[in-house]
Amino acid sequence: MKMRKRILSVLLTTAMLGTCVMGCSSGSDDSGEKSESGKRFEGVTLRFAPNWGTDPDHEIGRKMLKEFCDETGLNIELEEIAGDEMKNKISVDAAADNLPDVWQYWPGCVCKDLADAGLLADCSEYLEKSEVIAKDHFSDTVLAPCTFDGELLVLPRMGASGVLMINTEIFKKYELEAPKTWDDLMEVSKVLRENGVTPLNVGSKLGNPSHFFYNELVCQFEEGVQDVNNLLDSSKTTFKTDAMEYAANKIEEMVKAGCFADDVLGSTGDWAPSCAYYDEGYAAMCYTFSWQFASFSDETLEKSEIIKIPQIAETDRADNHMQGTTNDCWCISKKAWEDTEKQEAITALVDFLMWDYTKETAQGGYIITVDSELDKLIDYEALDSKLMSDVLQWRTDNNIEADPMIWQSLPNLAIQTDYCNALDELWAGTITGAEFIEKCETSVKDNL
Amino acid sequence: MRVAKKKRWIPFVVFVVPALLVYTYFIIYSIGNTGYYSLTQWNAISEPKYVGMKYYMDFLKDKDFHMVLRNSLLNVVISLIVQVPAGLIGGYLLYRTRRFYKLYRFLIFIPVVLSASAVALLFTLIFHAEFGPVNALLDWAGLSHLTHSWLSDVKVVFYVVMIPMTYQYIGLYVIIQLSGMQSISEDVIESATIDGASSFRIFWNVVVPMQKGVTMMCSVLIISGCFKAFEHSYIMTWGGPGYSSSFLGVYMYMETFVKGNYGKGSAIAMIILVGTLACTMAVQRIFREEE
């Protein structure tokens, strides 16, 4: 009996250890030999974290990525994260020394800590190896937020364009003209407000989409553009400038005049709610960005007209500028890049992302490519998204230049978050323009 | 003799030590580590830099922190005032109910098992200023002057965020109290009834004193829940506008994961821990003194 028990325990222990060893070993074939199928990356596994949610272009991404993997034999461990939560994921992964091999992120200050800690691969090395992407595909402006201390550490993924639209039906109903100046905007808002219509759909939930709108006002001055560019240099970072203060006071004035929804956080805070608000006819004007274009109904778009940002009286710039810049980027982990077994596969994956996937989504009208070579291949008259087509055409017709972005140019995440929180308060009317500037300036002092 | 003594140690080693190791690593070591990080400036990527009590001293003059702490303490007080009596009364009503008892119990408990995110989203829509039923109802009742931008108005947003929290957790305390009441001997209730005590008298003079232990446990659960409250505030308002509807849990999350300030986040975590312990001990003391 005892003997049996011993044999049984030895067998069970062996089985358990065997299972552990099998469980701990990697599922990939590390022999380095090509499999019988002869696929290029058979047995190679990469961790890839895109910022994907439920948008149609993300669905295209999933489908194309599967086809790419089937074709190359590459095994992708997909770690999808939607929206700003990506920042949390990457920060936790970096702390645990467990960064994905390739991920989608935001350039500028969001990447700065990673760049400072040497966790990002030098993308010039990727560009040297790439078969389809080269540095001269991108303008200096596009590469600026991707460059840290002179090194290109992330790759620009897409551009973005702001747009201001009016609901012509509502304007016609109240016999209003599209506003050309800020004074017009305030007049129009007054009439709309009196008739129970919210003038503008811009709300604020952790600075979305308000930070872009505030930025539009700051950049109505040449000095304002310089102020935003100065933010990149931490020795010059300040909110105490004439343009910043002017813009903050103007927003305070707009809040008091009822230019925004009453419930700026609940009704129009964040991208999707603010667009839905306009789409449902609650607001007469809509300010949004290109990643939201697919969310509008055809019915709404038919009665919408694109207009320029109304000019403030004191402006010293022409009216051909608007927010639009390198919005997000692809990052490659330095650790993964230095792994020679992975380097080829990473190059192929990034090539696929930056060429094939970008081309497909740009042609679909979901994104704006910042790759000048790819841009030549896009048939802008045949985009799937009519609004994207119209906006791009409008930008070309009006020779619209892209303004720099405060959010992206701030030196670190702490200041960026405080800036966004202060915008929420400014929009909610709980602080004045002067207090907004003071809050942001305090954050700069505390976090630099 | 020695062999027998050794054998007595074997079950201890086999059963207690693994659990003790897991507990030590995940609880004791983690708390110690958090305490250490709270004394450093750390972004989770580069090496931590020792800054001593800087964050704790900064909290003394940090207006945002004061607002968040006030919110958390107010949340504790209001929750204790509302949820403890509601749990007792709800539990007693269920205890005395004979018809549809199971249905009522199910209905009261159902919000507890719902996801906090779903409840928070539901209440975001309920309090939507434009098409939410709350403002519509007020308009319909001719009380338009009471309509609000519930989620943007800093004067009310904190209380609005508290509503789904209360709605979701009250059922838990009702069921805990009910379980406690069910362990009261039926003879006690019967004797009180025979002595002519009314239902209210039985509740006040028999049930409430006998439920003291359970009530204390509910209070401890409420305190710890309030200090680490996160989901409803984060989903409904992201703790905003500013930090007006944030609790310490949200503030910690924003500092740690959104701003990447792990040192300050750890300091807030330590304050949550100390605050919860202090309040719990105070509640225990109050209950003991009453005994």
XYZ file of C-alpha atoms in Angstrom:
739
model
C 0.000 0.000 0.000
C 2.811 2.381 1.024
C 4.760 1.430 -2.079
C 1.766 2.216 -4.282
C 1.347 5.594 -2.656
C 5.013 6.377 -3.227
C 4.823 5.382 -6.877
C 1.686 7.443 -7.289
C 3.258 10.490 -5.642
C 6.394 10.172 -7.811
C 4.219 9.950 -10.931
C 2.096 12.922 -9.922
C 5.158 15.019 -9.061
C 6.737 14.148 -12.433
C 3.500 15.068 -14.229
C 3.281 18.358 -12.339
C 6.881 19.313 -13.052
C 6.440 18.315 -16.684
C 3.378 20.519 -16.979
C 5.233 23.422 -15.339
C 8.201 23.072 -17.687
C 5.892 22.906 -20.714
C 3.860 25.845 -19.453
C 6.924 27.977 -18.853
C 8.529 27.292 -22.208
C 7.700 29.721 -25.003
C 5.236 28.629 -27.575
C 7.444 29.814 -30.377
C 9.928 27.765 -32.247
C 13.266 29.318 -31.335
C 15.389 27.102 -33.493
C 15.658 29.879 -36.032
C 14.948 27.489 -38.869
C 12.187 28.232 -41.345
C 9.175 26.020 -40.959
C 7.927 23.734 -43.638
C 5.502 26.434 -44.774
C 8.511 28.642 -45.643
C 6.873 31.762 -44.187
C 9.313 34.575 -43.318
C 8.603 34.979 -39.650
C 7.249 31.596 -38.674
C 7.926 31.143 -34.970
C 8.555 34.820 -34.213
C 6.218 36.478 -31.735
C 5.815 40.225 -31.325
C 3.738 42.114 -28.784
C 1.826 44.899 -30.521
C -0.318 47.480 -28.693
C -2.471 49.645 -30.956
C -4.814 52.324 -29.663
C -7.865 50.643 -31.113
C -11.460 50.868 -30.058
C -14.642 50.518 -32.042
C -13.934 52.915 -34.915
C -14.292 51.545 -38.480
C -10.582 52.073 -39.250
C -9.676 49.919 -36.257
C -11.780 47.128 -37.700
C -9.825 47.491 -40.945
C -6.626 47.290 -38.889
C -7.633 44.031 -37.243
C -8.533 42.462 -40.580
C -5.367 43.632 -42.332
C -3.144 42.604 -39.447
C -4.590 39.098 -39.532
C -3.892 38.873 -43.256
C -0.350 40.166 -42.702
C 0.265 37.537 -40.020
C -1.175 34.767 -42.206
C 1.092 35.822 -45.031
C 4.325 36.215 -43.041
C 3.755 33.602 -40.338
C 4.405 36.285 -37.700
C 2.626 35.657 -34.428
C 1.226 38.882 -32.995
C 0.130 39.168 -29.384
C -2.377 41.981 -29.731
C -2.776 44.262 -26.707
C -5.514 46.666 -27.780
C -6.223 49.674 -25.601
C -8.746 52.404 -26.402
C -8.142 56.112 -25.856
C -6.106 57.750 -23.123
C -5.910 54.502 -21.138
C -2.934 53.691 -23.368
C -0.890 56.138 -21.287
C -1.647 54.121 -18.156
C -0.796 50.846 -19.840
C 2.532 52.047 -21.161
C 3.480 53.676 -17.883
C 2.764 50.447 -15.969
C 4.492 48.310 -18.611
C 7.545 50.570 -18.510
C 7.672 50.326 -14.707
C 7.552 46.531 -14.958
C 10.153 46.459 -17.760
C 7.474 44.827 -19.865
C 6.896 47.262 -22.740
C 5.260 45.883 -25.895
C 7.592 45.503 -28.863
C 5.651 48.029 -30.962
C 2.890 50.338 -29.783
C 0.837 53.340 -30.811
C 1.329 56.444 -28.726
C 1.392 60.238 -28.777
C 4.571 62.137 -29.615
C 5.943 65.113 -27.674
C 5.669 65.185 -23.893
C 3.765 61.894 -23.646
C 6.866 60.083 -24.964
C 9.411 62.236 -23.161
C 9.883 60.115 -20.027
C 10.349 57.016 -22.182
C 12.837 58.869 -24.362
C 14.760 60.201 -21.350
C 14.955 56.709 -19.863
C 16.347 55.291 -23.113
C 13.474 52.870 -23.629
C 12.744 53.843 -27.229
C 14.615 52.473 -30.226
C 16.444 54.878 -32.505
C 14.035 55.014 -35.429
C 16.751 56.136 -37.846
C 18.020 52.541 -37.669
C 14.559 51.311 -38.630
C 14.415 53.797 -41.506
C 17.753 52.510 -42.802
C 16.414 48.969 -42.870
C 12.946 49.774 -44.132
C 12.048 48.856 -47.690
C 9.213 51.361 -48.048
C 9.599 54.188 -45.554
C 12.321 56.833 -45.652
C 12.991 59.927 -43.564
C 12.508 62.267 -46.509
C 8.865 61.176 -46.720
C 8.187 63.452 -43.756
C 8.507 67.198 -43.337
C 10.506 68.715 -40.491
C 7.289 69.954 -38.881
C 5.935 66.423 -38.850
C 9.140 65.003 -37.390
C 9.610 67.748 -34.776
C 7.427 66.207 -32.020
C 8.971 62.790 -32.763
C 12.507 64.004 -32.192
C 14.123 64.117 -28.751
C 17.522 65.741 -28.290
C 18.121 65.472 -32.010
C 17.273 61.760 -32.198
C 14.256 60.418 -34.023
C 12.787 58.128 -31.376
C 9.218 57.653 -32.603
C 7.647 57.463 -36.038
C 4.830 59.806 -37.100
C 1.609 57.845 -37.656
C -0.974 60.296 -38.851
C -1.841 63.913 -39.138
C -5.011 65.478 -37.860
C -7.134 68.370 -38.912
C -9.529 70.491 -36.993
C -12.763 71.661 -38.550
C -15.420 74.193 -37.640
C -18.854 73.537 -39.132
C -22.178 75.279 -38.900
C -25.612 73.732 -39.156
C -27.004 75.761 -42.062
C -30.579 74.721 -41.259
C -30.403 76.270 -37.787
C -28.617 79.348 -39.096
C -31.243 79.786 -41.806
C -34.083 79.331 -39.326
C -32.827 82.224 -37.188
C -31.660 84.256 -40.214
C -28.036 84.185 -39.160
C -24.851 84.504 -41.179
C -21.822 82.296 -40.610
C -19.542 84.196 -38.179
C -16.349 85.614 -39.643
C -15.107 87.549 -36.632
C -15.184 86.783 -32.941
C -17.699 89.571 -32.448
C -19.923 87.906 -35.057
C -19.543 84.658 -33.140
C -20.665 86.299 -29.916
C -23.639 87.955 -31.670
C -24.711 84.731 -33.325
C -24.331 82.897 -29.998
C -26.567 85.429 -28.283
C -29.383 84.896 -30.781
C -29.037 81.138 -30.680
C -28.996 81.108 -26.882
C -32.166 83.230 -26.770
C -33.828 80.621 -28.941
C -32.750 77.718 -26.766
C -30.043 76.409 -29.088
C -26.531 75.750 -27.816
C -24.185 77.749 -30.045
C -21.035 75.598 -29.958
C -20.487 71.923 -29.116
C -17.111 72.344 -27.428
C -17.097 70.882 -23.916
C -14.308 69.803 -21.625
C -13.617 66.439 -20.046
C -9.968 66.217 -19.044
C -9.340 68.866 -21.672
C -11.140 67.174 -24.558
C -11.956 68.768 -26.941
C -11.475 72.124 -25.205
C -7.679 72.174 -25.371
C -7.781 72.417 -29.165
C -10.289 75.246 -29.099
C -8.256 77.182 -26.531
C -5.220 76.581 -28.736
C -7.045 78.096 -31.727
C -7.451 81.336 -29.806
C -3.851 81.435 -28.595
C -2.626 80.970 -32.167
C -4.532 83.980 -33.443
C -1.387 85.914 -32.518
C 2.082 85.471 -34.030
C 3.340 85.740 -30.482
C 0.926 82.996 -29.450
C 2.431 80.606 -31.990
C 5.853 81.423 -30.591
C 4.547 80.891 -27.042
C 3.376 77.399 -27.974
C 6.688 76.576 -29.629
C 8.497 77.843 -26.529
C 6.681 75.321 -24.353
C 8.859 72.565 -25.813
C 11.891 74.140 -24.141
C 11.386 73.639 -20.421
C 13.467 76.716 -19.597
C 10.934 78.850 -21.491
C 7.706 77.054 -20.511
C 5.168 79.547 -19.268
C 1.460 80.308 -19.485
C 1.961 83.900 -18.423
C 1.999 85.412 -21.877
C -0.307 87.933 -23.464
C -1.731 85.463 -25.965
C -2.402 82.738 -23.389
C -3.998 85.215 -20.993
C -6.050 86.788 -23.763
C -7.348 83.394 -24.875
C -8.233 82.374 -21.302
C -10.158 85.612 -20.757
C -11.993 85.139 -24.055
C -13.077 81.642 -23.016
C -14.290 83.010 -19.684
C -16.285 85.590 -21.628
C -17.721 82.879 -23.892
C -18.734 80.728 -20.906
C -20.526 83.670 -19.308
C -22.265 84.474 -22.616
C -23.542 80.894 -22.875
C -21.610 80.023 -26.027
C -21.134 76.431 -24.840
C -23.561 73.818 -23.539
C -24.752 74.272 -19.956
C -23.404 70.860 -19.069
C -19.951 71.164 -20.619
C -18.741 68.011 -18.911
C -21.768 65.733 -19.042
C -23.194 66.722 -22.446
C -20.234 67.807 -24.541
C -17.171 66.672 -22.597
C -14.907 64.383 -24.640
C -14.936 63.676 -28.363
C -17.813 61.313 -28.972
C -20.401 63.134 -26.797
C -19.537 66.530 -28.272
C -19.982 65.219 -31.825
C -23.178 63.359 -30.962
C -24.472 66.607 -29.474
C -24.041 68.383 -32.801
C -25.205 65.381 -34.777
C -28.459 65.319 -32.781
C -29.046 68.994 -33.570
C -28.515 70.377 -30.055
C -25.675 72.667 -31.162
C -25.582 75.030 -34.123
C -21.810 74.893 -34.566
C -19.368 72.056 -34.298
C -15.650 72.133 -33.692
C -14.025 68.735 -33.906
C -11.144 66.732 -35.303
C -10.567 64.325 -38.149
C -10.746 61.139 -36.044
C -14.385 61.974 -35.349
C -15.429 62.500 -38.969
C -16.875 59.023 -39.338
C -19.261 59.627 -36.438
C -21.521 62.122 -38.236
C -24.651 61.025 -40.070
C -25.045 61.834 -43.757
C -28.116 63.853 -42.871
C -26.083 66.107 -40.577
C -23.280 66.483 -43.077
C -25.693 67.500 -45.819
C -26.781 70.525 -43.828
C -23.282 71.372 -42.534
C -20.934 73.940 -43.964
C -17.245 74.258 -43.153
C -16.149 77.717 -42.052
C -12.904 79.308 -40.912
C -12.169 80.002 -37.244
C -13.661 83.472 -36.609
C -10.958 86.098 -36.294
C -10.532 88.119 -33.136
C -10.273 91.874 -33.694
C -6.746 92.095 -32.258
C -5.296 89.306 -34.412
C -2.060 89.940 -36.272
C -2.290 86.824 -38.442
C -4.148 86.039 -41.650
C -7.136 83.695 -41.259
C -5.551 80.728 -43.028
C -4.487 78.651 -40.043
C -6.020 75.998 -37.860
C -5.034 73.208 -35.512
C -3.610 70.185 -37.270
C -0.416 68.344 -36.600
C 1.293 64.984 -36.174
C -1.254 63.490 -33.877
C 0.140 60.156 -32.894
C 3.058 57.900 -33.524
C 4.465 54.380 -33.547
C 7.007 53.478 -30.895
C 9.496 50.618 -30.977
C 10.904 49.250 -27.756
C 14.696 49.558 -27.663
C 14.958 46.197 -25.912
C 12.948 44.486 -28.650
C 14.851 46.250 -31.419
C 18.165 45.110 -29.998
C 16.937 41.511 -30.118
C 18.355 40.430 -33.481
C 15.771 37.681 -33.844
C 12.989 40.257 -33.659
C 14.493 43.138 -35.630
C 13.533 41.856 -39.074
C 9.999 41.136 -37.958
C 9.652 44.550 -36.302
C 10.828 46.219 -39.503
C 8.271 44.277 -41.525
C 5.486 45.023 -39.047
C 6.251 48.761 -38.931
C 6.542 48.837 -42.728
C 3.111 47.236 -42.894
C 1.669 49.695 -40.371
C 3.201 52.788 -41.902
C 2.553 51.898 -45.512
C -0.193 49.340 -46.155
C -2.406 50.042 -43.168
C -1.940 53.818 -43.363
C -2.692 53.808 -47.078
C -5.891 51.829 -46.594
C -7.188 54.012 -43.770
C -6.134 57.242 -45.483
C -7.960 56.174 -48.641
C -10.927 55.314 -46.460
C -10.867 58.899 -45.219
C -10.319 57.888 -41.599
C -6.899 59.468 -41.171
C -4.658 62.030 -42.836
C -1.308 60.643 -43.856
C 1.803 62.655 -43.050
C 3.929 60.588 -45.462
C 4.387 62.720 -48.582
C 5.062 59.687 -50.819
C 1.983 57.896 -49.602
C 0.031 61.090 -49.977
C 0.687 61.001 -53.749
C -1.063 57.643 -53.975
C -4.232 58.744 -52.220
C -7.097 59.646 -54.501
C -8.655 62.412 -52.458
C -11.679 62.630 -54.682
C -12.514 59.026 -53.965
C -12.235 58.982 -50.172
C -14.874 56.887 -48.409
C -15.497 59.721 -45.940
C -17.156 62.700 -47.592
C -16.384 65.007 -44.711
C -12.681 64.157 -44.810
C -12.730 64.799 -48.539
C -14.410 68.160 -48.029
C -12.118 69.201 -45.175
C -8.946 68.357 -47.075
C -10.235 70.135 -50.156
C -11.206 73.122 -48.033
C -7.747 73.216 -46.454
C -6.129 73.159 -49.897
C -8.481 75.784 -51.335
C -7.889 78.121 -48.413
C -4.188 77.363 -48.075
C -4.661 76.437 -44.419
C -1.512 76.124 -42.327
C -1.260 73.893 -39.259
C -0.722 75.534 -35.891
C 1.451 73.995 -33.159
C -0.312 72.247 -30.278
C 0.005 73.259 -26.605
C -1.063 69.823 -25.298
C 1.707 68.103 -27.208
C 4.359 70.722 -26.524
C 4.166 70.755 -22.725
C 7.299 69.446 -21.033
C 5.711 66.607 -19.068
C 2.535 64.667 -18.327
C 1.957 66.288 -14.946
C 1.717 69.777 -16.465
C -0.359 68.417 -19.329
C -2.874 66.871 -16.908
C -3.058 69.999 -14.758
C -3.590 72.075 -17.909
C -6.464 69.816 -18.960
C -8.011 69.848 -15.477
C -7.804 73.633 -15.377
C -9.498 73.787 -18.795
C -12.374 71.696 -17.382
C -12.773 74.222 -14.598
C -12.539 77.183 -16.955
C -15.195 75.666 -19.205
C -17.405 74.852 -16.222
C -17.154 78.497 -15.168
C -15.719 77.702 -11.752
C -12.489 79.597 -12.326
C -11.744 82.804 -14.213
C -9.300 83.199 -17.062
C -6.757 84.703 -14.684
C -7.158 81.799 -12.256
C -6.736 79.351 -15.130
C -3.408 80.922 -16.049
C -2.356 80.929 -12.409
C -3.212 77.224 -12.019
C -1.233 76.276 -15.131
C 1.704 78.421 -14.093
C 1.741 76.863 -10.609
C 1.825 73.447 -12.233
C 4.776 74.514 -14.391
C 6.642 75.696 -11.281
C 5.797 72.556 -9.298
C 6.612 70.065 -12.017
C 9.754 71.423 -13.633
C 9.538 12.831 21.462
C 11.555 15.117 19.203
C 10.187 13.345 16.125
C 6.638 13.919 17.398
C 7.384 17.623 17.921
C 8.851 17.862 14.461
C 5.775 16.219 13.001
C 3.585 18.804 14.656
C 5.437 21.472 12.704
C 4.810 19.824 9.356
C 1.136 20.885 8.913
C 2.124 24.409 9.966
C 4.863 24.544 7.360
C 2.708 22.996 4.633
C -0.479 24.969 5.217
C 0.476 28.222 6.915
C 3.854 29.167 5.485
C 2.793 29.405 1.798
C -0.176 31.583 2.727
C 2.008 33.644 5.050
C 4.582 34.147 2.322
C 1.941 35.199 -0.192
C 0.363 37.564 2.355
C 3.735 39.000 3.357
C 4.766 39.598 -0.234
C 1.512 40.985 -1.588
C 0.336 42.927 1.482
C 3.108 43.662 3.982
C 5.925 44.080 1.465
C 3.673 46.102 -0.889
C 2.642 48.471 1.891
C 6.268 48.878 2.927
C 7.270 49.468 -0.654
C 4.502 52.040 -1.146
C 5.701 53.776 2.017
C 9.220 53.880 0.614
C 8.120 55.194 -2.789
C 6.030 57.888 -1.087
C 9.345 59.361 0.045
C 10.757 59.433 -3.469
C 10.212 61.286 -6.701
C 9.656 58.519 -9.221
C 8.042 58.273 -12.650
C 8.207 54.455 -12.680
C 10.734 54.562 -15.485
C 13.878 56.183 -14.128
C 15.529 55.572 -10.724
C 13.572 56.865 -7.695
C 15.053 60.008 -6.142
C 14.706 60.372 -2.364
C 12.761 63.523 -1.427
C 11.820 62.688 2.176
C 8.481 64.025 3.436
C 8.157 66.511 0.557
C 4.818 65.237 -0.738
C 3.297 65.053 2.746
C 4.380 68.616 3.431
C 3.099 69.733 0.022
C -0.316 68.282 0.861
C -0.629 70.780 3.698
C -0.779 73.647 1.209
C -2.214 71.845 -1.819
C -5.719 73.216 -2.439
C -6.660 70.359 -4.761
C -5.665 67.825 -2.128
C -7.701 69.672 0.510
C -10.747 69.524 -1.753
C -10.270 65.821 -2.432
C -9.721 65.011 1.256
C -12.797 67.016 2.195
C -14.789 65.111 -0.447
C -13.594 61.776 0.908
C -14.366 62.637 4.521
C -17.751 64.041 3.554
C -18.387 60.850 1.615
C -17.609 58.813 4.764
C -19.893 60.927 6.941
C -22.817 61.018 4.499
C -22.506 57.318 3.719
C -22.468 56.426 7.411
C -25.493 58.636 8.054
C -27.451 57.278 5.071
C -26.301 53.726 4.499
C -26.071 52.389 8.064
C -29.664 53.329 9.033
C -30.925 52.377 5.570
C -29.265 48.978 5.904
C -30.799 48.457 9.333
C -34.281 49.616 8.341
C -34.233 47.806 4.990
C -32.938 44.639 6.626
C -35.625 44.799 9.321
C -38.413 45.395 6.813
C -37.246 42.379 4.863
C -36.901 40.379 8.069
C -40.524 41.085 8.975
C -41.840 40.527 5.471
C -43.511 37.235 4.706
C -45.046 37.772 1.264
C -42.729 38.207 -1.756
C -39.735 38.131 0.600
C -37.485 36.529 -1.993
C -38.550 38.977 -4.705
C -37.827 42.003 -2.494
C -34.495 40.536 -1.447
C -33.585 39.970 -5.099
C -34.601 43.482 -6.123
C -32.662 45.105 -3.306
C -29.537 43.078 -3.935
C -29.462 43.309 -7.724
C -27.588 46.688 -7.949
C -24.781 45.186 -5.852
C -23.984 42.596 -8.494
C -24.157 45.069 -11.380
C -20.876 46.386 -12.706
C -19.965 49.750 -11.181
C -19.129 51.022 -14.676
C -22.614 50.146 -15.942
C -24.275 51.854 -12.977
C -22.082 54.947 -13.384
C -22.894 55.160 -17.087
C -26.583 54.718 -16.371
C -26.526 57.591 -13.903
C -24.510 59.745 -16.317
C -27.468 59.470 -18.677
C -30.019 59.959 -15.904
C -28.348 63.229 -14.917
C -27.668 64.364 -18.479
C -28.600 68.041 -18.583
C -30.253 67.956 -22.023
C -32.033 64.641 -22.289
C -31.695 63.120 -18.832
C -34.948 62.172 -17.064
C -34.094 64.133 -13.893
C -34.248 67.540 -15.578
C -37.183 66.400 -17.732
C -39.083 65.390 -14.592
C -38.320 68.684 -12.882
C -39.479 70.578 -15.984
C -42.664 68.494 -16.128
C -43.378 69.158 -12.467
C -43.036 72.902 -13.026
C -39.782 73.004 -11.061
C -37.620 74.228 -13.919
C -35.735 76.518 -11.559
C -34.316 73.402 -9.924
C -32.862 71.946 -13.130
C -29.092 71.855 -13.230
C -26.087 70.947 -15.283
C -25.658 68.172 -12.776
C -22.264 66.950 -13.936
C -20.662 70.320 -14.636
C -21.883 72.379 -11.704
C -19.248 72.161 -8.981
C -21.844 72.966 -6.330
C -23.769 69.747 -6.940
C -21.533 67.362 -8.874
C -20.039 65.763 -5.750
C -23.489 64.822 -4.426
C -24.591 63.617 -7.858
C -21.621 61.246 -7.997
C -22.525 59.971 -4.525
C -26.031 58.955 -5.604
C -25.067 55.934 -7.738
C -22.563 54.880 -5.081
C -25.268 54.842 -2.451
C -27.746 53.180 -4.812
C -25.277 50.448 -5.654
C -24.035 49.550 -2.183
C -27.078 50.047 0.035
C -28.382 46.596 -0.947
C -25.211 45.014 0.380
C -25.741 46.476 3.853
C -29.412 45.522 3.820
C -28.471 41.907 3.117
C -25.667 41.895 5.718
C -28.075 43.276 8.328
C -30.737 40.792 7.267
C -28.317 37.891 7.723
C -27.501 39.204 11.189
C -31.185 39.521 12.078
C -31.892 36.014 10.898
C -29.483 34.741 13.530
C -31.502 36.410 16.325
C -33.416 33.757 18.194
C -37.096 33.772 17.251
C -37.941 33.349 20.963
C -36.650 36.848 21.639
C -38.907 38.403 19.014
C -41.853 36.263 20.111
C -41.378 37.237 23.779
C -41.310 40.904 22.833
C -44.451 40.461 20.738
C -46.251 38.657 23.594
C -45.205 41.505 25.916
C -47.103 43.773 23.539
C -44.153 45.506 21.910
C -44.957 47.161 18.611
C -42.928 46.439 15.511
C -41.067 49.726 15.948
C -40.337 48.928 19.636
C -38.993 45.512 18.676
C -36.777 47.159 16.104
C -35.494 49.865 18.392
C -35.181 47.975 21.675
C -34.387 44.471 20.523
C -33.011 44.336 16.995
C -30.822 47.439 16.930
C -28.907 46.581 20.135
C -28.478 42.979 19.050
C -27.178 44.066 15.651
C -24.386 46.219 17.061
C -21.609 43.906 15.902
C -23.052 43.683 12.410
C -23.606 47.448 12.281
C -19.994 48.014 13.264
C -18.831 45.696 10.490
C -21.026 47.578 7.980
C -19.551 50.871 9.181
C -16.012 49.572 8.683
C -16.901 48.403 5.168
C -18.457 51.797 4.380
C -15.408 53.698 5.642
C -12.919 51.643 3.659
C -15.174 51.777 0.576
C -15.481 55.553 0.794
C -11.765 56.175 1.172
C -10.896 54.131 -1.881
C -13.980 55.134 -3.931
C -13.031 55.357 -7.569
C -15.230 53.900 -10.310
C -18.338 56.096 -10.151
C -16.450 59.354 -9.930
C -13.955 58.399 -12.626
C -16.532 57.137 -15.085
C -19.095 59.889 -14.578
C -16.832 62.926 -14.475
C -13.184 61.838 -14.429
C -13.224 63.448 -11.009
C -13.975 66.865 -12.486
C -14.519 69.631 -13.212
C -11.006 70.018 -11.825
C -11.050 67.787 -8.745
C -14.497 68.812 -7.520
C -15.945 65.277 -7.673
C -12.726 63.397 -6.938
C -12.121 61.141 -3.983
C -8.701 60.107 -2.715
C -8.795 57.000 -4.921
C -9.350 59.079 -8.066
C -6.712 61.602 -7.013
C -4.221 58.800 -6.469
C -5.022 57.317 -9.882
C -4.660 60.670 -11.650
C -1.332 61.427 -9.987
C 0.048 57.937 -10.492
C -1.141 56.767 -13.858
C -2.216 59.894 -15.719
C 0.550 62.241 -14.564
C 3.142 59.491 -14.084
C 3.970 60.769 -10.591
C 4.289 57.451 -8.772
C 5.951 58.982 -5.720
C 3.092 61.368 -5.003
C 0.582 58.625 -5.860
C 2.220 56.396 -3.248
C 1.979 59.186 -0.678
C -1.762 59.453 -1.370
C -2.070 55.665 -1.047
C -0.444 55.862 2.373
C -2.887 58.590 3.397
C -5.786 56.394 2.268
C -4.395 53.533 4.354
C -3.807 55.637 7.456
C -7.154 57.440 7.084
C -9.057 54.176 6.742
C -7.279 52.646 9.739
C -7.833 55.740 11.880
C -11.538 55.992 11.033
C -12.035 52.249 11.512
C -10.390 52.368 14.921
C -12.492 55.364 15.898
C -15.687 53.562 14.898
C -14.641 50.432 16.785
C -13.941 52.517 19.851
C -17.314 54.229 19.686
C -19.068 50.883 19.467
C -16.997 49.412 22.305
C -17.682 52.376 24.554
C -21.393 51.963 23.912
C -21.142 48.310 24.903
